[in-house]
Coordinates of C-alpha atoms in Angstrom, one line a residue:
X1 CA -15.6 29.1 -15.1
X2 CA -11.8 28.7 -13.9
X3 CA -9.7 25.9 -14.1
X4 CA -6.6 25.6 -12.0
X5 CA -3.4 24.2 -14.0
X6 CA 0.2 23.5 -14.5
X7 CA 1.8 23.9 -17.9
X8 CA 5.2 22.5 -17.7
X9 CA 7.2 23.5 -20.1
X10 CA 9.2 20.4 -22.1
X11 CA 10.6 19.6 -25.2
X12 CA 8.9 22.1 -28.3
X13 CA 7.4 20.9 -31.5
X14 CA 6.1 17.6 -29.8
X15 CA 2.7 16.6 -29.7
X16 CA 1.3 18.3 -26.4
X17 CA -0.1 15.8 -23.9
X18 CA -3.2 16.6 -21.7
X19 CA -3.8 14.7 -18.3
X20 CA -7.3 14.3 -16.8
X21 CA -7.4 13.2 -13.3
X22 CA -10.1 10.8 -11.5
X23 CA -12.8 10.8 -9.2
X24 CA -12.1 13.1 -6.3
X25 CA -8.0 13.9 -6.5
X26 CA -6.0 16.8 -8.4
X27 CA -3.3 18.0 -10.5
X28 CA -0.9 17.1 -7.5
X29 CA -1.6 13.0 -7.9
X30 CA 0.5 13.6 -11.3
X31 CA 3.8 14.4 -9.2
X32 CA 5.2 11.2 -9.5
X33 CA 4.8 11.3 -13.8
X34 CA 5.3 15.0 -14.5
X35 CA 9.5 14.9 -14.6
X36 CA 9.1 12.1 -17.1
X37 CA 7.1 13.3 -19.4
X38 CA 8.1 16.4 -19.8
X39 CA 11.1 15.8 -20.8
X40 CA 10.1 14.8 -23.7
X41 CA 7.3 17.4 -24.7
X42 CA 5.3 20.4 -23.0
X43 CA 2.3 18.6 -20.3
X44 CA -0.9 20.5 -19.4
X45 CA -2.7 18.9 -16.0
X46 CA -5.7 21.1 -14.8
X47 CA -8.3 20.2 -12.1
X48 CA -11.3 19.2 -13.5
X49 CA -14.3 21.6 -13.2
X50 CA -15.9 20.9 -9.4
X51 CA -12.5 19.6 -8.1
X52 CA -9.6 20.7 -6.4
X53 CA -8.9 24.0 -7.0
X54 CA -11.2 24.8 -10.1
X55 CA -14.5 26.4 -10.3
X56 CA -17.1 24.0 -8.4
X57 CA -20.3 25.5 -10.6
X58 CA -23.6 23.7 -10.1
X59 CA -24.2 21.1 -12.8
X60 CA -27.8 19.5 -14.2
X61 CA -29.5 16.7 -12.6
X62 CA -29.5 14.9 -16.4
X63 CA -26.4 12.8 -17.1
X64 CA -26.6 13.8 -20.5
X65 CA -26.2 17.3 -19.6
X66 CA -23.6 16.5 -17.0
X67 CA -21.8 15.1 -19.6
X68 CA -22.0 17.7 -22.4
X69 CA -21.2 20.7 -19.3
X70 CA -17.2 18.8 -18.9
X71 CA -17.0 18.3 -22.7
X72 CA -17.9 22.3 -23.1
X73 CA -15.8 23.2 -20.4
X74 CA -12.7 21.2 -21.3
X75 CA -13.0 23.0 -24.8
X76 CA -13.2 26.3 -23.2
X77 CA -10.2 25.3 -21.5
X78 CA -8.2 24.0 -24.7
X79 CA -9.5 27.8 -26.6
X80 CA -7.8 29.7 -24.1
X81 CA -4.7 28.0 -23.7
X82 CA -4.5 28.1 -27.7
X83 CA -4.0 24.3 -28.2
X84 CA -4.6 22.6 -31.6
X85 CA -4.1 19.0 -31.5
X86 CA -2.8 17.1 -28.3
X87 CA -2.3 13.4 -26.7
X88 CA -5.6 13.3 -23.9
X89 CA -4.9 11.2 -21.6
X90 CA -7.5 10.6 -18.5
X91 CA -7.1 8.5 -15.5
X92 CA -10.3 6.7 -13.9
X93 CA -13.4 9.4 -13.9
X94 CA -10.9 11.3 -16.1
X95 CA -10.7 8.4 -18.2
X96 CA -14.4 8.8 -19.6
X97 CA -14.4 12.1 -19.6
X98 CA -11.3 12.6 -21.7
X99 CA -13.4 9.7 -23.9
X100 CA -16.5 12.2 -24.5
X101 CA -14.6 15.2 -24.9
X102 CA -12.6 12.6 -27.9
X103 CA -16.3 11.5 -29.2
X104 CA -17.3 15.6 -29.4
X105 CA -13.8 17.3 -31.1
X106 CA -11.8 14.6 -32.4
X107 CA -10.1 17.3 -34.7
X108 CA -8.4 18.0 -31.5
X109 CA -7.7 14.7 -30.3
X110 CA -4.5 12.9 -32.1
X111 CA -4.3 9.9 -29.4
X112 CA -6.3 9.2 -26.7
X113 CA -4.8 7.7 -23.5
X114 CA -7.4 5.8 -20.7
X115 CA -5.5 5.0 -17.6
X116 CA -8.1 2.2 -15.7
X117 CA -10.8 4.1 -17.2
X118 CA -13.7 4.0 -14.9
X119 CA -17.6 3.6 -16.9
X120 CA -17.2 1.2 -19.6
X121 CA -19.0 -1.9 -19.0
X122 CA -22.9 -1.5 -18.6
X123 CA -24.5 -2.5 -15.6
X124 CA -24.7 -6.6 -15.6
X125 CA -28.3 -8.4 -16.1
X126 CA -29.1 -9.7 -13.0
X127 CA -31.7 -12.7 -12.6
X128 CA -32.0 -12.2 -9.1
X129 CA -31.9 -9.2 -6.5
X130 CA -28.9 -8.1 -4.3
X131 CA -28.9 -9.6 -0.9
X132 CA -31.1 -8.0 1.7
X133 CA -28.2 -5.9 3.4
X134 CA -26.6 -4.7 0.3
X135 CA -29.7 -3.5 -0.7
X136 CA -30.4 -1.8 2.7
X137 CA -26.7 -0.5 2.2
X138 CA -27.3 1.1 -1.7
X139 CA -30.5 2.6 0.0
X140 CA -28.7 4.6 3.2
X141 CA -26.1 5.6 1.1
X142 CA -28.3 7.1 -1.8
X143 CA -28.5 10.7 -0.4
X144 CA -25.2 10.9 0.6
X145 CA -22.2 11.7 -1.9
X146 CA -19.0 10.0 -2.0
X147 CA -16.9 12.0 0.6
X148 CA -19.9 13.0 2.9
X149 CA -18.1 11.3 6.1
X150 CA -14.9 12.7 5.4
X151 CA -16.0 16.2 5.4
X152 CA -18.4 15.2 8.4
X153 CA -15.1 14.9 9.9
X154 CA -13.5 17.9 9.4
X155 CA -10.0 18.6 11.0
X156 CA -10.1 14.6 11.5
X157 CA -10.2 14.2 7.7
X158 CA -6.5 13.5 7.0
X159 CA -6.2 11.3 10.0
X160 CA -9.4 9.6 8.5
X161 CA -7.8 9.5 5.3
X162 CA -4.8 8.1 6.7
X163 CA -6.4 5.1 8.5
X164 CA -9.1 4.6 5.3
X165 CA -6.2 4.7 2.8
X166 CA -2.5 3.7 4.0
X167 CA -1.3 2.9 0.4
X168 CA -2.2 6.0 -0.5
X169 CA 1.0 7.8 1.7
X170 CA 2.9 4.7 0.4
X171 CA 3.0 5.9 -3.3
X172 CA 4.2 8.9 -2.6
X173 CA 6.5 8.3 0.7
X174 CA 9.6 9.7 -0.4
X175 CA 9.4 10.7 -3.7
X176 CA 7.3 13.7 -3.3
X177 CA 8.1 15.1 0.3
X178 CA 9.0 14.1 3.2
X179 CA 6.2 15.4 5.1
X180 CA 3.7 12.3 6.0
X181 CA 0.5 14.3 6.2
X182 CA 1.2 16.4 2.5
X183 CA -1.0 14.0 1.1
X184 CA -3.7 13.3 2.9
X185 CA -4.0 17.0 3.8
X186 CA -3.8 17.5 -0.3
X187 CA -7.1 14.9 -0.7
X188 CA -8.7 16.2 2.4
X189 CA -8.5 19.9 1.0
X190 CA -9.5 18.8 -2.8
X191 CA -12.8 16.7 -1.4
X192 CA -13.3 19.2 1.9
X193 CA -15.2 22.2 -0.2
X194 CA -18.3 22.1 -1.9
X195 CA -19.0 18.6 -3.3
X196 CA -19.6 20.3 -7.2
X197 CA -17.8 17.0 -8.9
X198 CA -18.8 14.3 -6.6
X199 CA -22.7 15.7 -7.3
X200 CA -21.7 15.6 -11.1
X201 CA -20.6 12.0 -10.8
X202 CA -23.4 10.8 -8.7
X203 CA -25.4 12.3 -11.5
X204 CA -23.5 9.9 -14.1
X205 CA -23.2 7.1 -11.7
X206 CA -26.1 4.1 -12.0
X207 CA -24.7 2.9 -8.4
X208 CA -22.3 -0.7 -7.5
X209 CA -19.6 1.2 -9.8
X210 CA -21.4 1.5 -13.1
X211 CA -22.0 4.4 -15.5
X212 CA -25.9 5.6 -16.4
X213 CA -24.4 5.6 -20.1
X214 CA -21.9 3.0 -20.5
X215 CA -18.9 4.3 -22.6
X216 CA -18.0 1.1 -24.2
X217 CA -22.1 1.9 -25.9
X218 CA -20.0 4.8 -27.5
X219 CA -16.5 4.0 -28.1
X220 CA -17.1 2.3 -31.5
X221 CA -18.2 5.8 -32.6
X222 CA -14.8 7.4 -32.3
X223 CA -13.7 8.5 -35.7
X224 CA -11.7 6.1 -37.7
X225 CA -7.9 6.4 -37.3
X226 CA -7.6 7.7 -34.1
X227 CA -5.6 5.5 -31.7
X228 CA -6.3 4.7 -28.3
X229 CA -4.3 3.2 -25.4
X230 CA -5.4 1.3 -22.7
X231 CA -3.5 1.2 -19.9
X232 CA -4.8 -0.7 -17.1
X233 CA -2.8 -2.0 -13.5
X234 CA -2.9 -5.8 -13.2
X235 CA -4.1 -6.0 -9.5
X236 CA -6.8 -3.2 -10.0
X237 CA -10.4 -3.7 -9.2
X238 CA -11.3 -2.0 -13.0
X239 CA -11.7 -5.0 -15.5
X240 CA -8.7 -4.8 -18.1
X241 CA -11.0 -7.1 -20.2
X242 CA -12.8 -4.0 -20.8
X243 CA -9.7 -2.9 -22.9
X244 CA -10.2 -6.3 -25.3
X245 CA -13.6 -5.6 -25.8
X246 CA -12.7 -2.0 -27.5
X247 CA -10.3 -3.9 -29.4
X248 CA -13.6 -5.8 -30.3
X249 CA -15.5 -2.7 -30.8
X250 CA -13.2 -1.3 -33.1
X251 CA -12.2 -4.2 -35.0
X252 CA -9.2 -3.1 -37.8
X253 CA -8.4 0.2 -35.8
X254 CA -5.4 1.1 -33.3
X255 CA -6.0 -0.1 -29.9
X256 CA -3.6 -1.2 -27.7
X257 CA -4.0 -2.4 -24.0
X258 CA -1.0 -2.5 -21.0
X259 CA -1.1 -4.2 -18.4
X260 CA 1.4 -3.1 -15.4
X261 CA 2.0 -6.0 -13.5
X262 CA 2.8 -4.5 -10.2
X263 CA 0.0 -1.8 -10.2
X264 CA -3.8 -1.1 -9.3
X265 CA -6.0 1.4 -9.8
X266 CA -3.8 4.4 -9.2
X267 CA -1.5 2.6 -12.2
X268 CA 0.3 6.0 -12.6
X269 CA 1.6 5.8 -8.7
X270 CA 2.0 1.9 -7.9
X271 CA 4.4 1.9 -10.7
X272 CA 5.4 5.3 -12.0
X273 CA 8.8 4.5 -13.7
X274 CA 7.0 1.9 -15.7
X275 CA 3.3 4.2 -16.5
X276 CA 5.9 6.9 -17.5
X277 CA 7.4 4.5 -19.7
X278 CA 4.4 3.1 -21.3
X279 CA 3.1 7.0 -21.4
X280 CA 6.3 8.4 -22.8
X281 CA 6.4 5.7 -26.0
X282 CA 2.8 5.4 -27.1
X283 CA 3.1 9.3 -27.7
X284 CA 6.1 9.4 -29.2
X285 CA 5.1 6.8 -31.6
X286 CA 2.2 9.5 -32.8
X287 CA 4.5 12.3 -32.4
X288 CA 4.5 13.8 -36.0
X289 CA 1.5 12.0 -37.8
X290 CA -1.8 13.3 -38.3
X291 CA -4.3 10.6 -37.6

C-alpha cells in the first residue's frame, strides 16, 4: 500500500495531530486549516487508502472487513512514520474511520477529534415504506457508486462540479488561489480514477445516509479517559444531536460538542478561523497529559 501525505513541520514536543478527510476529497480540502495548526504543533494529513492520490487497492465485499482493512492500513501508516501517541482528528467518512482505528489502538490515540462525523445514528424504524419514487430512486441508483456521473463525464467533470457544487469554489475563493477551476479540477481528479473508496463506502453504507454498523453501537466501548470532541456546523445536514447522545453514551467521561454557528457540513471550510480555533484549543488542552 502507499499513502500520499503532507507532514508539516510545527512547533516540537507537542502532541502531533492527525487529520482524516471525508467521503470522496483529499489532503488539499485541509488548505484552509493547515497554517493554523501548525503553528502550534507538527500536522500529518494523508489521503485515505482508495482516494486521492493513495493506493486504490480492492477492498472486501463484508463491511466488517472493510472496516478492519482502513483500521490496519492507518496503523501501517502511523508504524512507518514512527508516531507514538497523537490528537486523530477525522472529518465526515473520516470521522468514523478515525473512530474505529480509536476503538482498535487506543494506546495511540490521546484525543480524538470528529468533525460532522458521518455513521452514527442507526438507520430509523420505519412503520411504513418509502414513497413509490424514492423507492424506484434507491433501486436505479443501487449499482451505481457515488461519482459514477461525474466520471461519465469526463473532461466536463469540473464544469459539472462547478454547476452541482457552487459553494464549494466559495470556500476556497481567494484564500487558496486565485485560479477558479483549482478546485473543482482537484475533486474531479481525486474522484476521476478508479472508484477504490467510494466501492469501500458503498460497502459500509445501508443506503438514505446510514452506516451498515452504526458507530454510536460502538462508541461507549472506547476506553475510559480518552476524550473526544465533537465538532459539528450548525446549518449542516449531519445531526449535532448525535454529539449529545455520546455524551449519553459515555456518561461521566470527556465529551465535548461545538457547534459553529455559521457552518455546514464542510465545518473546517464555511468557517475556518473559527474550526481552527476550536481545533487549536481542544489539543492544547491535552497537550502534555496522558489520558
Amino acid at each position: 500500500k502507499q499513502w500520499y501525505q503532507r507532514r508539516v513541520r510545527g512547533v516540537e514536543g507537542r502532541l502531533p495531530l492527525v487529520l482524516l478527510h471525508g467521503m470522496g476529497a483529499g489532503i488539499a480540502m485541509w488548505v484552509l486549516n493547515l497554517d493554523s495548526l501548525t503553528r502550534h504543533r507538527q500536522v500529518f494529513a494523508l489521503d485515505l487508502l482508495g482516494f486521492g492520490r493513495s493506493s486504490r487497492p480492492t477492498f472486501p465485499t463484508d463491511p466488517a472487513e472493510v472496516e478492519r482493512m482502513y483500521v490496519s492500513s492507518l496503523e501501517e501508516w502511523r508504524i512507518q512514520n514512527g508516531l507514538d501517541k497523537f490528537t486523530l482528528l477525522g472529518h465526515s467518512f473520516g470521522g468514523y474511520l478515525a473512530s474505529l482505528y480509536t476503538l482498535s489502538h487506543p494506546e495511540r490515540v490521546r484525543h480524538l477529534i470528529l468533525a460532522d462525523p458521518w455513521g452514527f445514528p442507526p438507520m430509523p424504524d420505519r412503520t411504513e415504506p418509502l414513497p413509490l419514487r424514492w423507492r424506484l430512486v434507491i433501486n436505479v441508483m443501487k449499482p451505481f457508486n457515488i461519482f459514477s456521473g461525474l466520471r461519465a463525464a469526463g473532461p466536463l467533470g469540473p464544469s459539472l462540479i462547478n454547476k452541482l457544487r457552487p459553494d464549494l469554489q466559495k470556500k476556497f475563493s481567494g484564500r487558496m488561489t486565485e485560479d477558479p477551476e483549482a478546485v473543482p479540477n482537484y475533486i474531479y481528479h481525486c474522484n476521476a480514477q478508479d472508484p477504490s473508496g467510494e466501492v469501500a463506502f458503498k460497502t459500509l453504507h445501508a443506503g438514505l445516509g446510514f452506516a451498515r454498523r452504526p458507530m454510536l453501537d460502538r462508541i461507549g466501548q472506547v476506553r475510559s479517559g480518552l476524550p473526544i470532541s465533537m465538532v459539528y456546523g450548525a446549518q449542516s445536514w449531519m445531526d449535532p444531536s448525535i454529539g449529545y447522545e455520546v455524551q449519553r453514551v459515555r456518561e461521566g467521561e470527556h465529551v465535548t460538542v461545538e457547534l459553529i454557528m455559521r457552518a455546514g457540513h464542510h465545518v473546517y471550510a464555511d468557517d475556518p478561523e473559527r474550526f481552527n480555533t476550536v481545533v487549536n484549543a481542544v489539543c492544547s488542552a491535552f497537550d502534555g497529559t496522558d489520558s
